[in-house]
Short mmCIF file of C-alpha atoms in Angstrom, two decimals:
data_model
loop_
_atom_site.label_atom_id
_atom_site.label_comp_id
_atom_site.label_asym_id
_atom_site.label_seq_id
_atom_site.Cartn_x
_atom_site.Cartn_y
_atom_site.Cartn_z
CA UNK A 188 -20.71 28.85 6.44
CA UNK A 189 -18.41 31.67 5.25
CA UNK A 190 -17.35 33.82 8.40
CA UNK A 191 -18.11 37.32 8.71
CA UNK A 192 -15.98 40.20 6.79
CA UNK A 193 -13.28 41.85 8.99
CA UNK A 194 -13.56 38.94 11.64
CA UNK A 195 -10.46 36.95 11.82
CA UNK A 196 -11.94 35.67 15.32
CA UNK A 197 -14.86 33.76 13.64
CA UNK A 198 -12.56 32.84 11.18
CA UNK A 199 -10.46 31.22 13.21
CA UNK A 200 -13.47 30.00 15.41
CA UNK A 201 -14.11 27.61 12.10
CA UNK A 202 -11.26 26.26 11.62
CA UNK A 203 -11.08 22.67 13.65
CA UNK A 204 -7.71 23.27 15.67
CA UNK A 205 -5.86 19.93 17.00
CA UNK A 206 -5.28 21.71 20.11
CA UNK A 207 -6.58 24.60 21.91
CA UNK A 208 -5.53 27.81 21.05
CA UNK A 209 -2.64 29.96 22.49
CA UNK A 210 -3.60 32.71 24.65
CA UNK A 211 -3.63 36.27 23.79
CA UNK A 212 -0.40 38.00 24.10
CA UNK A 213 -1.72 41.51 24.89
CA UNK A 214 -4.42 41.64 27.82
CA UNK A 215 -7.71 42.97 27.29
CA UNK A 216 -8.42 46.35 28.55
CA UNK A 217 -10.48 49.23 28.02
CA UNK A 218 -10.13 52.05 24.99
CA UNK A 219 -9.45 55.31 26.59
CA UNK A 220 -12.17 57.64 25.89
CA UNK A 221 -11.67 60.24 22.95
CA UNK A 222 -11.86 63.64 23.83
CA UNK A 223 -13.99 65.90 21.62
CA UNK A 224 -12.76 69.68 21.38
CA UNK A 225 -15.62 72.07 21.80
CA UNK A 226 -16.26 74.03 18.84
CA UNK A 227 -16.33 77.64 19.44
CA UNK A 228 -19.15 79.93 18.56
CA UNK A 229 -17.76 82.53 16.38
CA UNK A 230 -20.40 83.63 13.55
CA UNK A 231 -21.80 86.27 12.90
CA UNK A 232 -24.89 85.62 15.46
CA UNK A 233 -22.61 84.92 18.21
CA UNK A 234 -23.89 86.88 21.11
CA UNK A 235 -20.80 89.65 22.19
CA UNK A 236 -22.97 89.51 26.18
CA UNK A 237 -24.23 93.15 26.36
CA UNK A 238 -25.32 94.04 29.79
CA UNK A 239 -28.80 95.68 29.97
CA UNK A 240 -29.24 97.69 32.74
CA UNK A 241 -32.81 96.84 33.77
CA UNK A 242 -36.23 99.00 33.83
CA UNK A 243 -35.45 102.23 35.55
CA UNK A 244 -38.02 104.85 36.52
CA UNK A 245 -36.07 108.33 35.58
CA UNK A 246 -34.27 109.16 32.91
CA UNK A 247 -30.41 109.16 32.34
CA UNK A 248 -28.00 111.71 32.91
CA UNK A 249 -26.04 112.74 29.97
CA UNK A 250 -23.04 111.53 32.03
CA UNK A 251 -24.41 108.78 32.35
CA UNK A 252 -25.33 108.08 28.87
CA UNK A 253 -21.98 109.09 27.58
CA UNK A 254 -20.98 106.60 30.40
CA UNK A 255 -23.02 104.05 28.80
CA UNK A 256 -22.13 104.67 25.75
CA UNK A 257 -18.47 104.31 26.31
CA UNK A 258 -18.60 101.15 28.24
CA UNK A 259 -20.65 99.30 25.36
CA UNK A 260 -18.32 100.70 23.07
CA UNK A 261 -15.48 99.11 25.38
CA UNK A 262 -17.19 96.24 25.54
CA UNK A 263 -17.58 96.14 21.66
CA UNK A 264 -14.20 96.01 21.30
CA UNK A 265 -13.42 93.35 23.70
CA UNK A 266 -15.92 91.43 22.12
CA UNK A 267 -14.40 91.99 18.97
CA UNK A 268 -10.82 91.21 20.01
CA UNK A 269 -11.93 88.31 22.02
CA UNK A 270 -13.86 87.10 18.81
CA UNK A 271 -10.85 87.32 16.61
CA UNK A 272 -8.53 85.72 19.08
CA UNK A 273 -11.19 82.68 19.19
CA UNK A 274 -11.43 82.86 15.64
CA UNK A 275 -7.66 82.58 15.02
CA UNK A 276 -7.61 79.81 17.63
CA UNK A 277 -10.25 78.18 15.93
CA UNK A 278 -9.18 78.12 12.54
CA UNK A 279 -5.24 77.01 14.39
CA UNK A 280 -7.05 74.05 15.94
CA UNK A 281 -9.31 73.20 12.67
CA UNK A 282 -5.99 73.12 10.76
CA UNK A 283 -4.24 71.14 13.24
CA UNK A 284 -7.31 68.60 13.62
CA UNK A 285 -7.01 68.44 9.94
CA UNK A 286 -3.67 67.46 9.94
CA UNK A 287 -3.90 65.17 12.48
CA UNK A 288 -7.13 63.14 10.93
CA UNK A 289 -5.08 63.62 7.38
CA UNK A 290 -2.01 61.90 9.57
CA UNK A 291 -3.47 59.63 11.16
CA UNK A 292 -5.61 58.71 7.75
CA UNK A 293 -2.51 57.91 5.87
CA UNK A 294 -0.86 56.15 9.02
CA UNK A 295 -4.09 53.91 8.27
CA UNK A 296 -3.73 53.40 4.96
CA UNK A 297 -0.11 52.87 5.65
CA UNK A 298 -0.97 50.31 8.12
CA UNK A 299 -3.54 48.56 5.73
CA UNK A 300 -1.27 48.01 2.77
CA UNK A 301 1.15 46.61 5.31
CA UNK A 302 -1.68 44.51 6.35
CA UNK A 303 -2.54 43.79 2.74
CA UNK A 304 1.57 42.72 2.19
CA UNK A 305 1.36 40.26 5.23
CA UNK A 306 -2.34 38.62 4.24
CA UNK A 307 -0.72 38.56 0.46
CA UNK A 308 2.33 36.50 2.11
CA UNK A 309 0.42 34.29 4.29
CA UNK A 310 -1.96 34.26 1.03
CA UNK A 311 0.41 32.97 -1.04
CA UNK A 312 2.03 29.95 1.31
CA UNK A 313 -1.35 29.07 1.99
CA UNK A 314 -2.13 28.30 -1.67
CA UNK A 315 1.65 26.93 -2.56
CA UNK A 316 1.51 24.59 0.25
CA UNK A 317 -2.36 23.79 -1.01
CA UNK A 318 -1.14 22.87 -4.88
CA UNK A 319 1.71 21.17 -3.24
CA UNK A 320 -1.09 19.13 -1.02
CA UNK A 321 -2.64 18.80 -3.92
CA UNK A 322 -0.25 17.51 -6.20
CA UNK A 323 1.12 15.33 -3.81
CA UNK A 324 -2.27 13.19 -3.26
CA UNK A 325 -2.09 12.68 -6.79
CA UNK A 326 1.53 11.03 -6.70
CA UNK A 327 0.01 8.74 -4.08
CA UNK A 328 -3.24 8.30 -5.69
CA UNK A 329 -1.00 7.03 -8.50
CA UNK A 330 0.66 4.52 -6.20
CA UNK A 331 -2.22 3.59 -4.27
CA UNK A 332 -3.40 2.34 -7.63
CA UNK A 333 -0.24 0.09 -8.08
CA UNK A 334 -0.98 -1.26 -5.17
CA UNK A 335 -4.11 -2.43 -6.07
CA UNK A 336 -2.60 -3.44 -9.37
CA UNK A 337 0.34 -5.57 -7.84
CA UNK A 338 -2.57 -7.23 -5.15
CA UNK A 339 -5.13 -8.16 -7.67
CA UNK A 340 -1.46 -9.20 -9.46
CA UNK A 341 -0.88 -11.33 -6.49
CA UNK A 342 -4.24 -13.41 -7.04
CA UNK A 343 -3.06 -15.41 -10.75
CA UNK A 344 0.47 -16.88 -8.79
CA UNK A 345 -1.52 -18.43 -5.62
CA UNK A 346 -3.78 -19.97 -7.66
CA UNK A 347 -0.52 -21.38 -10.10
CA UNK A 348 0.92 -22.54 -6.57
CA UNK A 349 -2.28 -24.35 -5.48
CA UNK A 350 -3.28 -25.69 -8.64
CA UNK A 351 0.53 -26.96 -8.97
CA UNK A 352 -0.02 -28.50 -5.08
CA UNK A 353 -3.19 -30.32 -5.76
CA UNK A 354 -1.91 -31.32 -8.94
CA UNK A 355 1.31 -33.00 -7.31
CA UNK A 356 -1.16 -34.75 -4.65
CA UNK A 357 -2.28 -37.14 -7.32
CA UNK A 358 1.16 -38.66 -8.02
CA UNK A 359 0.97 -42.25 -7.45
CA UNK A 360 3.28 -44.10 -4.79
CA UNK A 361 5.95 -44.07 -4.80
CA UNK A 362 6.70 -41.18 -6.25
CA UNK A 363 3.86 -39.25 -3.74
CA UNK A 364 7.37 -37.46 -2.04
CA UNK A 365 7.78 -34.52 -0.17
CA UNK A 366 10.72 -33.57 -2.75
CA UNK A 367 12.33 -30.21 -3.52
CA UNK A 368 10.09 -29.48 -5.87
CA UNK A 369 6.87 -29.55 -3.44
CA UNK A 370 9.42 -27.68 -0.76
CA UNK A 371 9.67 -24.24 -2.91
CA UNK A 372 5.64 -24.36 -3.90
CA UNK A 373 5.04 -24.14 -0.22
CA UNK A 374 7.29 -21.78 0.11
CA UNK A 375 6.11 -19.61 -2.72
CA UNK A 376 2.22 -19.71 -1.53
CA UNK A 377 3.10 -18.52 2.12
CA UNK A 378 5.19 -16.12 0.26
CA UNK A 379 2.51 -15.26 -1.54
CA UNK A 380 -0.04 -14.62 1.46
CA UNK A 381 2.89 -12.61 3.07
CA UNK A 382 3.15 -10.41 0.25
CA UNK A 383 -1.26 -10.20 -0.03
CA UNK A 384 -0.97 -9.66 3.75
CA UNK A 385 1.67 -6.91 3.49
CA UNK A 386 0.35 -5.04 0.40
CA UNK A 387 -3.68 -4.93 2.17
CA UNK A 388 -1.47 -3.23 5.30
CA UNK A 389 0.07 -0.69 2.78
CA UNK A 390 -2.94 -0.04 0.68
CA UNK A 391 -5.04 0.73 4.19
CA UNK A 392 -2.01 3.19 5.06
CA UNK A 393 -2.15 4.75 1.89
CA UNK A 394 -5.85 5.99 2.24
CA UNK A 395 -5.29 6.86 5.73
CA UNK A 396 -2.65 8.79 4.55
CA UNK A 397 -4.21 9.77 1.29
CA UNK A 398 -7.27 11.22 3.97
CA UNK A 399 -4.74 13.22 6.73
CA UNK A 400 -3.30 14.86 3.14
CA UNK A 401 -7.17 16.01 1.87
CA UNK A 402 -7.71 17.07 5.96
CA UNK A 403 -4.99 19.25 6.13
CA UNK A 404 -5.52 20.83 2.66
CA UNK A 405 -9.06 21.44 3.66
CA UNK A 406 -7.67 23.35 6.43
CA UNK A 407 -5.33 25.47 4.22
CA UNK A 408 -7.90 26.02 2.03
CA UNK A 409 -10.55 27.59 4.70
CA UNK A 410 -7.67 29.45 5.84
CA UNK A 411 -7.19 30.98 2.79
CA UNK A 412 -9.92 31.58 1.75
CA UNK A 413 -10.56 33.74 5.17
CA UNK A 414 -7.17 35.24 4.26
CA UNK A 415 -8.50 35.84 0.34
CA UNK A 416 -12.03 37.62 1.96
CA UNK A 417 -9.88 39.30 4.37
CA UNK A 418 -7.24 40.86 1.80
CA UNK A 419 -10.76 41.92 -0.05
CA UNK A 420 -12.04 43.25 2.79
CA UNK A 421 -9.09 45.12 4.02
CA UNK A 422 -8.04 45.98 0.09
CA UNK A 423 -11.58 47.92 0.35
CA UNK A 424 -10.57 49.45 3.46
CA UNK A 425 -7.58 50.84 1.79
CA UNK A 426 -9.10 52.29 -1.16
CA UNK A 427 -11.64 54.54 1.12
CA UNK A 428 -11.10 58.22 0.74
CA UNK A 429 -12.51 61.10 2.37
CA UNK A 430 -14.06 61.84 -1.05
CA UNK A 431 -15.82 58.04 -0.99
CA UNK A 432 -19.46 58.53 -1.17
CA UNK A 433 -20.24 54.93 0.49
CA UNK A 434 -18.86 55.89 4.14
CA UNK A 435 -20.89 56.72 6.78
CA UNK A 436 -20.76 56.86 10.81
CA UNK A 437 -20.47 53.43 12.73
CA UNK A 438 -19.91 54.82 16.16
CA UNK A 439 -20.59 50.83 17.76
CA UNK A 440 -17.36 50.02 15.53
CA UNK A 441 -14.45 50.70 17.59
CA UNK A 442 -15.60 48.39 20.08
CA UNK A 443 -13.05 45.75 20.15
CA UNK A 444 -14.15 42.04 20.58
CA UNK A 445 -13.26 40.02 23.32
CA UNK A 446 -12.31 36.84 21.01
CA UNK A 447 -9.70 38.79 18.58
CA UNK A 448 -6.88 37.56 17.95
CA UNK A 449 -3.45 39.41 18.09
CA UNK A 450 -0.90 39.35 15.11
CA UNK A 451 0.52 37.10 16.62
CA UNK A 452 -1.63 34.20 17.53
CA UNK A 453 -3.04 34.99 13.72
CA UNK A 454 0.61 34.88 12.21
CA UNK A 455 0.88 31.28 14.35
CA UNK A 456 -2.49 29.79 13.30
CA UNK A 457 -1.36 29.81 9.43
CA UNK A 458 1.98 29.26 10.03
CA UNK A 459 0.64 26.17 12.30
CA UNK A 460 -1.39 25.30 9.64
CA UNK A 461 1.38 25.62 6.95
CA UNK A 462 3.66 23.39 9.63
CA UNK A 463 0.64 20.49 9.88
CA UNK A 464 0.82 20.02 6.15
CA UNK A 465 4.53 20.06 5.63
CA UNK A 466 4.84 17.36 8.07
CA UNK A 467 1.21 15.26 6.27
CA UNK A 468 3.15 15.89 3.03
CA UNK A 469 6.69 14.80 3.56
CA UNK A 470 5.03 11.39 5.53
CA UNK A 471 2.98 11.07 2.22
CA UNK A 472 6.53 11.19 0.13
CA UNK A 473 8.15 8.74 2.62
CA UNK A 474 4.87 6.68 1.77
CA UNK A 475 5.74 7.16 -1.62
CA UNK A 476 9.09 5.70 -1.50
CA UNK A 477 8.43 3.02 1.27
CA UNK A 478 5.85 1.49 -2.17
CA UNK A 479 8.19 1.93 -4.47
CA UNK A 480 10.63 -0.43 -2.20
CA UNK A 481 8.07 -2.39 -1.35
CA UNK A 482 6.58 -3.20 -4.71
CA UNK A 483 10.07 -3.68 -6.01
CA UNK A 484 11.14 -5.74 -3.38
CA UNK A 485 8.00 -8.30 -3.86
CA UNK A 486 7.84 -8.60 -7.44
CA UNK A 487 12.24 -9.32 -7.29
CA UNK A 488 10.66 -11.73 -4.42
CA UNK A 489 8.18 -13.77 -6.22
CA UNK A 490 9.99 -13.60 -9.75
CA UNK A 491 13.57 -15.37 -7.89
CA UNK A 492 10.92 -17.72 -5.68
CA UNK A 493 9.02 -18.50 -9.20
CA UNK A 494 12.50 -19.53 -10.59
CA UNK A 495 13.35 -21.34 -7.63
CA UNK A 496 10.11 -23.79 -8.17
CA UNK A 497 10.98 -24.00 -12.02
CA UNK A 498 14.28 -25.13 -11.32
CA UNK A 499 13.25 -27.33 -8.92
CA UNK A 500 10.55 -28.88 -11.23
CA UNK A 501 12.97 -29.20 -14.15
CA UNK A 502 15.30 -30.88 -12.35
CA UNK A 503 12.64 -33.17 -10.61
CA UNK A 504 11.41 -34.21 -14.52
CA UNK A 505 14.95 -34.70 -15.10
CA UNK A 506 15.13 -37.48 -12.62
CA UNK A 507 11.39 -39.14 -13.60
CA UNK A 508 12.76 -39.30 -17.02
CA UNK A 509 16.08 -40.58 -16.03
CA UNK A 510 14.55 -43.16 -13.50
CA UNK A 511 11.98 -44.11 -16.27
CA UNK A 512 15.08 -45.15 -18.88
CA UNK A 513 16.59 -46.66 -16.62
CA UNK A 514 13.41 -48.53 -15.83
CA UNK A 515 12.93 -48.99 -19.50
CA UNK A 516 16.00 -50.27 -19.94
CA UNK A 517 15.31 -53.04 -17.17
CA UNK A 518 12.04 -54.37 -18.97
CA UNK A 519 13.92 -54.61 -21.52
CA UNK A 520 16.66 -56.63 -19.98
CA UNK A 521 13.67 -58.65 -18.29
CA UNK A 522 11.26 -59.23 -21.29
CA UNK A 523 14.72 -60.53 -22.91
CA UNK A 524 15.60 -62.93 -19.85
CA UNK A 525 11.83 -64.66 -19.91
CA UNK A 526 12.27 -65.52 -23.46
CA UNK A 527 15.43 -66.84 -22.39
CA UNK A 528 14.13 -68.25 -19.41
CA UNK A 529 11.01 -70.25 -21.32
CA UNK A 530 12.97 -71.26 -23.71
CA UNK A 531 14.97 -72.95 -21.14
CA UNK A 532 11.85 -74.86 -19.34
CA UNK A 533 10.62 -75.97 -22.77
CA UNK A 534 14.36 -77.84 -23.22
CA UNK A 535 14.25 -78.81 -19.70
CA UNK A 536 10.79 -80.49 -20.34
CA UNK A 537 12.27 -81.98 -23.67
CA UNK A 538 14.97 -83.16 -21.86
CA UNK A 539 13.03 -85.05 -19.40
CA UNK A 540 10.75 -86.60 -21.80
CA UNK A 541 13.42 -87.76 -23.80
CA UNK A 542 14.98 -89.70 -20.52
CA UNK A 543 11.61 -91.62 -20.40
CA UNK A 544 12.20 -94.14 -23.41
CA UNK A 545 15.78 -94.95 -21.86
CA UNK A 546 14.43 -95.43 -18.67
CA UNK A 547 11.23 -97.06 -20.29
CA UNK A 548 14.45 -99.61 -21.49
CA UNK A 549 16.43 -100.32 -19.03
CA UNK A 550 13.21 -101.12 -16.47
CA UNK A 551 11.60 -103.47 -19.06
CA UNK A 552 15.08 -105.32 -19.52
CA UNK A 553 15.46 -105.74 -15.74
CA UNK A 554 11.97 -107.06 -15.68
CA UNK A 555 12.27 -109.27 -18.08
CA UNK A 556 15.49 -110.63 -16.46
CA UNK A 557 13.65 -111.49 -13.47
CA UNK A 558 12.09 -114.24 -15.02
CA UNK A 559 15.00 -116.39 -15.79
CA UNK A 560 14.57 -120.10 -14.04
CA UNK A 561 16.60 -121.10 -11.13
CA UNK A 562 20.35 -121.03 -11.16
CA UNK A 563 19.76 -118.31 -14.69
CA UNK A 564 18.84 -115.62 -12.03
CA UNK A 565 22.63 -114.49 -12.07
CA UNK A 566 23.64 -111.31 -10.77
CA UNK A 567 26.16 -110.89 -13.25
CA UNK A 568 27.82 -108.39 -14.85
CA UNK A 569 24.99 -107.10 -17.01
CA UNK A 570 22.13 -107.31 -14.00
CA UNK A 571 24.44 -104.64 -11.83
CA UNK A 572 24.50 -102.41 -15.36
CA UNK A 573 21.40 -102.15 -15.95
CA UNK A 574 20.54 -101.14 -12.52
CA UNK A 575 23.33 -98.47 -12.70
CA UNK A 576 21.65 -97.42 -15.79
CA UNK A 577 17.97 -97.55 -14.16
CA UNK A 578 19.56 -95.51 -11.12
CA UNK A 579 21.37 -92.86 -13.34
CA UNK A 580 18.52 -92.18 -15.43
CA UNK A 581 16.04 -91.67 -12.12
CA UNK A 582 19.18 -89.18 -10.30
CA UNK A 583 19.26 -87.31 -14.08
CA UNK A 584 15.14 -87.12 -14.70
CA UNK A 585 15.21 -85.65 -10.45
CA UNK A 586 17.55 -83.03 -11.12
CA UNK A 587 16.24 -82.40 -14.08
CA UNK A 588 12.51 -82.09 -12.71
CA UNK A 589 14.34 -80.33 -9.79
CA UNK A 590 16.08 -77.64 -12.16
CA UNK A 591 12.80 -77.30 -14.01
CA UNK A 592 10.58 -76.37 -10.89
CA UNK A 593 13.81 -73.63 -10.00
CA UNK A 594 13.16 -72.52 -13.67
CA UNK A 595 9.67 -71.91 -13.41
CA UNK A 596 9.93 -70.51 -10.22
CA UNK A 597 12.62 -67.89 -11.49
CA UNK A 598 10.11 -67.06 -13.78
CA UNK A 599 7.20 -66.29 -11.92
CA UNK A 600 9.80 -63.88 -10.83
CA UNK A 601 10.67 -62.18 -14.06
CA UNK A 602 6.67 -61.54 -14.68
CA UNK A 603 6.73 -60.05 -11.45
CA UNK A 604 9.52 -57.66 -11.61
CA UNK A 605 7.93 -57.48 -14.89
CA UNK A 606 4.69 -56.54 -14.06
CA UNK A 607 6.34 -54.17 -10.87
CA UNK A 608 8.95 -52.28 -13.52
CA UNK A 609 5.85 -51.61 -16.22
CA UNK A 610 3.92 -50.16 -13.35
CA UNK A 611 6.84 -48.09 -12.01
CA UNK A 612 7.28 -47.02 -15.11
CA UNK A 613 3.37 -46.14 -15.76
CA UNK A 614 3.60 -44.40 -12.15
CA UNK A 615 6.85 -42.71 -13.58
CA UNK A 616 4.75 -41.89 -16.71
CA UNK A 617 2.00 -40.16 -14.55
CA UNK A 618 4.43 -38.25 -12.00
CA UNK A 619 6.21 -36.44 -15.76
CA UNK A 620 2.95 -35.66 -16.86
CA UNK A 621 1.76 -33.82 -13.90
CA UNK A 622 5.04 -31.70 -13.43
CA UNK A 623 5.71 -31.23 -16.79
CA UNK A 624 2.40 -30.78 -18.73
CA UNK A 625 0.23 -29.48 -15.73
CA UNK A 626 2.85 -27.56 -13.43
CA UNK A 627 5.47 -26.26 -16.11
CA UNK A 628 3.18 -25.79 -18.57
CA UNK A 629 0.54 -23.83 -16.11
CA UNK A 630 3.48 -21.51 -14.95
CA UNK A 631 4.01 -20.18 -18.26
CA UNK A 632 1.04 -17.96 -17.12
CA UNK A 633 3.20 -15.88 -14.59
CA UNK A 634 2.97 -12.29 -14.34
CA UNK A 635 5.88 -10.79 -15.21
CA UNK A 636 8.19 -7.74 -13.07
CA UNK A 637 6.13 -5.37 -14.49
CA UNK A 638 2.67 -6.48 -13.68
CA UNK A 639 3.50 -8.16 -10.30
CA UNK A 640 5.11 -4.03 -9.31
CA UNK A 641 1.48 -2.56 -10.27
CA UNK A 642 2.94 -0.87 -13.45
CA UNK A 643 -0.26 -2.71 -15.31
#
């Protein structure tokens, strides 16, 4: 509710002060009384005070009617002198009142346009520091929005990190290691939750901020717009005239109220007011720059971290693909060894067959040997070779059954290290396609410097 013309008291009454205000600097006292002059009768019905004599029963002497006659005339012209002297003083003191109210008038209207200069200068700071409110809630406006911007920015590289973590936990043993690669995408999501965590702190300050700015300027703007009724008010003031046909008497007007304030407790509420909202406004532009540092800083932050877990995924599909040749390479050497190695058994079996007819031989000449009658049995010379024969060809089929069984076994072992170096390699397989078609190729999708500082 707009406060009453004239009444800086209930205009300062309205405006919510922080703390109480100061306390008047000139005391309270009484208005001396003004004294009114007495205007003297001097027209032309004035009475001049003739004496009357009373009823008398006899007549007058002539002595005493020339008597008479000469003190009325003597009293005529005392009256008249006395008149004149009242009417000079009169018209002395109506020019001197005249000149005093036309003094005093102007030392009014003096005093008003001097009023006028100091409500134009308060005025005028008022509504400078108001656009500069004003124009500096915008600025932050603006970077309250980046910070929205670079938080909602924020959301698309936690969910790269996470997707690239859950991704990574279906690697297959062995290669389910907490490598370098898994390191930096830890590091990156609590980076991440840091930043989310710092910019929701920032963005609250900014509309607390963003509020104390709009407070203050609501302040300046009641003020001034007390000063802008008052300067109307008082502008009126200065433009009455004696000749101004809308003035009449106010006698209850001089009265002074109780809750005025002095020039100087009004000079210090605007100038308090002014000093509230230079201090709102230069914490707003050290808001200002504290974003700008801090957007810069996290979007430098998550750009080097997101390099950091590229890297460390390149170089982590340059080892799968090096450990997979290398692997490859082995299969090959092993597919090559168990063609060798069957090829082997199969001349190993050969072999031993082949020492059957031989032995087959030599046993059915010793058994037919043992039937030669009597003195005939004769361990000769050719009896002891064919046993040396029969033994030779048993010691050459056993190491040659034993070599066979080492064969085989050595095989089992190739398909084993087979079977173990195609799996690797399928594990290997698995391991390149999760960091290089799911990770690498999902964190193409990273904002850029731009986005991630809230300039889209």
């Amino acid at each position: 509710r707009p406060c009453p013309a004239g009444d800086p008291a209930m205009a300062q009454a309205t405006v919510p002060l922080t703390k109480e205000p100061a306390p008047q600097a000139v005391p309270a006292s009484d208005l001396p009384r003004k004294v009114y002059e007495v205007a003297l009768n001097t027209g032309p019905d004035s009475s001049s005070g003739l004496a009357t004599s009373g009823f008398r029963t006899a007549k007058y002497l002539p002595t005493e009617w020339h008597q008479s006659n000469s003190d009325l005339y003597h009293k005529a012209f005392a009256g008249c002198e006395q008149s004149e002297q009242g009417r000079a003083e009169a018209k002395e003191l109506a020019k001197h009142a005249a000149a005093a109210a036309q003094h005093a008038q102007q030392a009014s209207t003096a005093s008003l346009g001097q009023r006028l200069k100091d409500i134009h200068f308060w005025k005028a700071e008022l509504q400078r520091e108001i656009e500069d409110l004003d124009a500096e809630t915008g600025l932050l406006a603006a970077q309250k929005l980046r910070l929205e911007r670079a938080l909602g920015a924020t959301e698309l590289p936690y969910a790269i990190a996470t997707d690239n973590l859950q991704c990574r936990e279906r690697r297959q043993p062995p290669d389910l290691v907490s490598d370098e690669a898994e390191k930096e995408l830890l590091k990156e999501a609590d980076l991440i939750r840091n930043i989310q965590e710092l910019l929701k702190r920032t963005l609250m300050q900014t509309v607390n901020q963003m509020r104390l700015n709009r407070d203050h300027k609501e302040v300046c703007e009641r003020d001034w717009s007390d000063k802008v009724e008052t300067y109307n008010i008082d502008d009126k003031c200065g433009r009455y005239s004696n000749q101004s046909t809308n003035v009449q008497f106010h006698p209850s007007s001089v009265k002074v109220e109780e809750s005025a304030s002095t020039p100087e407790t009004w000079a210090k509420f605007s100038r308090d007011n002014i000093s509230r909202a230079e201090r709102e406004k230069m914490a707003s532009v050290d808001l200002r720059a504290l974003i700008d540092n801090i957007l810069r800083d996290v979007s430098e932050d998550l750009r080097r971290q997101c390099d950091a877990v590229n890297q460390a995924l390149a170089k982590r599909c340059q080892e799968l693909d090096d450990a997979k040749h290398k692997l490859e390479h082995q299969l090959k050497q092993i597919l090559m060894e168990i063609g060798d190695q069957e090829a082997s058994i199969a001349a190993l079996k050969q072999a031993i067959k082949d020492k059957e007819a031989p032995m087959k031989v030599a046993q059915t000449r010793l058994y037919d040997r043992a039937f030669r009658p009597n003195v005939e049995l004769c361990r000769d010379e050719a009896q002891f070779g064919l046993i040396s024969e029969v033994e030779e060809l048993t010691e050459s089929i056993d190491s040659l059954k034993k070599k066979l069984l080492e064969s085989e076994q050595s095989l089992r072992n190739l398909e084993d290290t087979r079977m173990n170096l195609e799996k690797e390699i399928a594990v290997k397989t698995n391991s390149i396609f999760i960091d290089r078609q799911k990770c690498v190729a999902h964190r193409t999708h990273y904002p850029t410097v731009v986005r991630l500082a809230g300039y889209q």
